[in-house]
PDB file of C-alpha atoms in Angstrom:
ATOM      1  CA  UNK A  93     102.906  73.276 109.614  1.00  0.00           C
ATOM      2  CA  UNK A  94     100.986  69.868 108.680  1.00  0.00           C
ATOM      3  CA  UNK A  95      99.471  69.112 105.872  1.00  0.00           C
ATOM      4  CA  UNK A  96      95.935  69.828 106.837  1.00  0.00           C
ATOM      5  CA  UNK A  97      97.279  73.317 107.893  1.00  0.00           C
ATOM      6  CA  UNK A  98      98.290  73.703 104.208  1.00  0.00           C
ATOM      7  CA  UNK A  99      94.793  71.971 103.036  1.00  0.00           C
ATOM      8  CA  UNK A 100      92.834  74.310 104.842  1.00  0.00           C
ATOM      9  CA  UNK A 101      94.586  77.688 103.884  1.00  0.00           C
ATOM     10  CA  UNK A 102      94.255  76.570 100.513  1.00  0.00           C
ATOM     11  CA  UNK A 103      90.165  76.121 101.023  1.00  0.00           C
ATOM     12  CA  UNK A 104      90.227  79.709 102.723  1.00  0.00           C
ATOM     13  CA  UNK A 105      92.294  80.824 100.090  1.00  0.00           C
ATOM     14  CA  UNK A 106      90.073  79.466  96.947  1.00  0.00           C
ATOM     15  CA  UNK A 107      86.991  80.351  99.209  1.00  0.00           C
ATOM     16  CA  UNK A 108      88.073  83.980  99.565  1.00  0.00           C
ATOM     17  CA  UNK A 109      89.000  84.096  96.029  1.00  0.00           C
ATOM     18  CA  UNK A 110      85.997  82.925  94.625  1.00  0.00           C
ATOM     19  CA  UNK A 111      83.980  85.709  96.878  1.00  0.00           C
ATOM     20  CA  UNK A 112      85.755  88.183  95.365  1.00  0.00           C
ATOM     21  CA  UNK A 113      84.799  87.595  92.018  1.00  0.00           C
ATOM     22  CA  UNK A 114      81.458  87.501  92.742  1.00  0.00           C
ATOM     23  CA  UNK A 115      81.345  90.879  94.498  1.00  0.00           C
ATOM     24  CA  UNK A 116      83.379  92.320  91.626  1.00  0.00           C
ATOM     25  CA  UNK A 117      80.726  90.605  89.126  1.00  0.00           C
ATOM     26  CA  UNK A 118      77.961  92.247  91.708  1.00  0.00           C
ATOM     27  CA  UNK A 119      79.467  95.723  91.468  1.00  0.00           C
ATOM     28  CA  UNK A 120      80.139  95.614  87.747  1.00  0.00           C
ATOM     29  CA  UNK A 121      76.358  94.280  86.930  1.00  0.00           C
ATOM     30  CA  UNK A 122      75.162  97.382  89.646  1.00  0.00           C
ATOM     31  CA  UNK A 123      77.276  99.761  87.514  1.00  0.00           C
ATOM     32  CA  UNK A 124      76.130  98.162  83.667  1.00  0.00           C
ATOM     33  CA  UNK A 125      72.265  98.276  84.715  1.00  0.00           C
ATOM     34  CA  UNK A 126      70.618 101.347  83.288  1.00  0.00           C
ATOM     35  CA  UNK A 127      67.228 100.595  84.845  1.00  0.00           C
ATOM     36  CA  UNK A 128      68.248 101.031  88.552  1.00  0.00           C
ATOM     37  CA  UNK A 129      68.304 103.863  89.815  1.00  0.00           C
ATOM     38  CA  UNK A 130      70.826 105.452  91.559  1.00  0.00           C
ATOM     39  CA  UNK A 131      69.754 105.095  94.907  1.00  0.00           C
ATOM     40  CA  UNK A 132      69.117 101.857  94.876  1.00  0.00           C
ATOM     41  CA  UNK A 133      72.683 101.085  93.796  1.00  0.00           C
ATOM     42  CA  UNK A 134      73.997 103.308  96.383  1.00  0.00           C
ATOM     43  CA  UNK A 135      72.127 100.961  99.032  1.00  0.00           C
ATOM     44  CA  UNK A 136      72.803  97.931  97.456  1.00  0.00           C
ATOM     45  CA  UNK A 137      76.312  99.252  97.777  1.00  0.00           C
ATOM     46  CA  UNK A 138      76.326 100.038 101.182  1.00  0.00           C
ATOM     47  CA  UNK A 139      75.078  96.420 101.866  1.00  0.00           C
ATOM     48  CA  UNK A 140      77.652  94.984 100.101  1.00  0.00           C
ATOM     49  CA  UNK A 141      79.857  96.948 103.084  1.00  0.00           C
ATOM     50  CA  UNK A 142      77.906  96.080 105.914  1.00  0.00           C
ATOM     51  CA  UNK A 143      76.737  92.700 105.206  1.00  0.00           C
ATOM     52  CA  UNK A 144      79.029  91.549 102.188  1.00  0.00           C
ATOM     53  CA  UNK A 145      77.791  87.277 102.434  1.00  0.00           C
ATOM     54  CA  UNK A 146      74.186  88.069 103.106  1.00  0.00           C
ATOM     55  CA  UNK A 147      73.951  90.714 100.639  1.00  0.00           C
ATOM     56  CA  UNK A 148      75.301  89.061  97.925  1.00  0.00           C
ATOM     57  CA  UNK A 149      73.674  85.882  98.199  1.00  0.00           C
ATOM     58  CA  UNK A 150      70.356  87.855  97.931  1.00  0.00           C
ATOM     59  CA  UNK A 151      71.225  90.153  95.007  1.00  0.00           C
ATOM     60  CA  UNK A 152      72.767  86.665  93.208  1.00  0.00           C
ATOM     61  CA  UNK A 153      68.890  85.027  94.351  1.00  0.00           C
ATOM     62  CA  UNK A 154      67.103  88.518  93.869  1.00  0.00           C
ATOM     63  CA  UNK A 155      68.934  89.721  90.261  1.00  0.00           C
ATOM     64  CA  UNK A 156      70.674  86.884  89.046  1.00  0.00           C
ATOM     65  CA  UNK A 157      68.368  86.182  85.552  1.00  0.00           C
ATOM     66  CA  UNK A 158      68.950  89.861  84.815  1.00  0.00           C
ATOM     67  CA  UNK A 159      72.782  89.673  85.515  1.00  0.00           C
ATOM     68  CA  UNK A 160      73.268  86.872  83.163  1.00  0.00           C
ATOM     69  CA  UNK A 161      71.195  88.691  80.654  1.00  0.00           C
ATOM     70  CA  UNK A 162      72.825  91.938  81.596  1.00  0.00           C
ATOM     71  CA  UNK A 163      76.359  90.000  80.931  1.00  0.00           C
ATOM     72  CA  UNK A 164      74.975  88.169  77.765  1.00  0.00           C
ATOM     73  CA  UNK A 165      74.164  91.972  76.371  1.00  0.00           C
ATOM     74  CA  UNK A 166      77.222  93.120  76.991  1.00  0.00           C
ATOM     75  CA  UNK A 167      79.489  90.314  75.072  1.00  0.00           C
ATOM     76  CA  UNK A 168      77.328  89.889  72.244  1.00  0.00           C
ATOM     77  CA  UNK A 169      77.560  94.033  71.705  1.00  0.00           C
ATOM     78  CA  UNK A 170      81.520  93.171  72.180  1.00  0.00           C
ATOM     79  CA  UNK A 171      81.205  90.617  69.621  1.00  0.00           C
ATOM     80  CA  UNK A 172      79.290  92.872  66.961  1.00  0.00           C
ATOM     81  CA  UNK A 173      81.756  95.775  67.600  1.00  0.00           C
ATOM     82  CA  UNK A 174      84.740  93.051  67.255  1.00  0.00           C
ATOM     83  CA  UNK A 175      83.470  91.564  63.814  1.00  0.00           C
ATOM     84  CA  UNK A 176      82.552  95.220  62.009  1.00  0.00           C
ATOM     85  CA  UNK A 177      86.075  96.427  62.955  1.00  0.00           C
ATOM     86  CA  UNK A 178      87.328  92.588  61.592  1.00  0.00           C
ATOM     87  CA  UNK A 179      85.600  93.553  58.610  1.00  0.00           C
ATOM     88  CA  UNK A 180      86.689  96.946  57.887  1.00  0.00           C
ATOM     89  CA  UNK A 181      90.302  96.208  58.755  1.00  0.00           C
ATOM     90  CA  UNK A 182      89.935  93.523  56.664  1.00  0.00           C
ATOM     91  CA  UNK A 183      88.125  95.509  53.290  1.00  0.00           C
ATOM     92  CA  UNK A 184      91.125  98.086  53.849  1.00  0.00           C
ATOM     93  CA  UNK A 185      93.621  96.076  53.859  1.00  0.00           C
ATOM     94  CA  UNK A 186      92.006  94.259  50.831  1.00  0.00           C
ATOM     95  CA  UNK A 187      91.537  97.833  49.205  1.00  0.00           C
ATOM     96  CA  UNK A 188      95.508  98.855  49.883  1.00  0.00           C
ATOM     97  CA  UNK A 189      97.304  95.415  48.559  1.00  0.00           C
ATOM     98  CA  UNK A 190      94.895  95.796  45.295  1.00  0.00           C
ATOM     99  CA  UNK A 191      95.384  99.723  44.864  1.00  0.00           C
ATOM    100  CA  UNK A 192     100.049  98.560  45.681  1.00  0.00           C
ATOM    101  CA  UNK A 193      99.385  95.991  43.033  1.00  0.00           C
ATOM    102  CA  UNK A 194      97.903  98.393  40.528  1.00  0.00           C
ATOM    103  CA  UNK A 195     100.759 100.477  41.177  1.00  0.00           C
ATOM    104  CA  UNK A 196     103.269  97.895  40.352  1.00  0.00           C
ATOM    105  CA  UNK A 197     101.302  96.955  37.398  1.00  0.00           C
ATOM    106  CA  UNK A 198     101.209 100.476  36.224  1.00  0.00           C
ATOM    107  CA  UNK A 199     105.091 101.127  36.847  1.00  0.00           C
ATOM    108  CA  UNK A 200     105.858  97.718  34.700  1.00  0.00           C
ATOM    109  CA  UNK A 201     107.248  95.785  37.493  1.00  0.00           C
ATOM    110  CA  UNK A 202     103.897  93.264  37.111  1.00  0.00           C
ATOM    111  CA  UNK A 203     102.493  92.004  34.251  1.00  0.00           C
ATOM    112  CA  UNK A 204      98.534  91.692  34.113  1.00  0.00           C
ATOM    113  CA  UNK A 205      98.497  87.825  34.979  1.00  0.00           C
ATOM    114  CA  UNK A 206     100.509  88.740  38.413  1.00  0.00           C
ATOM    115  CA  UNK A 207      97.891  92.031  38.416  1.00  0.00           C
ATOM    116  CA  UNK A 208      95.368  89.222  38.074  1.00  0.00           C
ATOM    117  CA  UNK A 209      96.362  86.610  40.855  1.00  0.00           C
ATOM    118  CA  UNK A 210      97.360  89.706  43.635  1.00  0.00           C
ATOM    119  CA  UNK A 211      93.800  90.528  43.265  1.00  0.00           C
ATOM    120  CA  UNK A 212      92.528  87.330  43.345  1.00  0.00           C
ATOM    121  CA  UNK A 213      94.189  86.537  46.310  1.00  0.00           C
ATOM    122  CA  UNK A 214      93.495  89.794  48.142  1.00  0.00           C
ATOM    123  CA  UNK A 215      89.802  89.377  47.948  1.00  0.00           C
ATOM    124  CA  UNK A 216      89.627  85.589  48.500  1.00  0.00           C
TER     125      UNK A 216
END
């Protein structure tokens, strides 16, 4: 094997690669859009299986501003479902080491000044 044999399966390789994430980002936009209908994925579908370059270099032309917006959606929903479970996490957790250190300060084992910089610390 030469080294232009080993050039040229890597191209293929990186070339077939990089098709398959765009059909997979084709499918998964086909399955996140609420406004198509049915049918028109099923075709769009069946495309994709018939004529898999052709096809997706017109969907990508055809419904590429709406995939990115579709995609753009979809994180910053991520990213507002990812922060308000940061935040409650974090208020619990705040919520338990204040209600432990009460406890301790209750039992003795803290005096208020210790009370003082747990709680401090906990909601800092």
């Amino acid at each position: 094997m030469s080294f232009w044999d080993i050039v040229w399966f890597i191209i293929i390789t990186f070339a077939f690669v990089a098709y398959l994430m765009v059909l997979f980002s084709i499918l998964t936009d086909l399955f996140r859009d609420k406004d198509t209908s049915g049918l028109a994925k099923a075709v769009w579908i069946i495309a994709l299986i018939f004529l898999p370059f052709l096809t997706a270099l017109i969907y990508l032309i055809v419904r590429g501003h709406g995939m990115a917006e579709r995609s753009a959606s979809q994180a910053a929903d991520f990213k507002k479902a990812q922060d308000a479970y940061i935040r409650e996490t974090a208020g619990s957790s705040q919520t338990d080491q204040i209600a432990r250190a009460k406890e301790l300060l209750d039992s003795g084992a803290i005096t208020q000044s210790e009370y003082d910089a747990i709680k401090a610390k906990a909601l800092s």
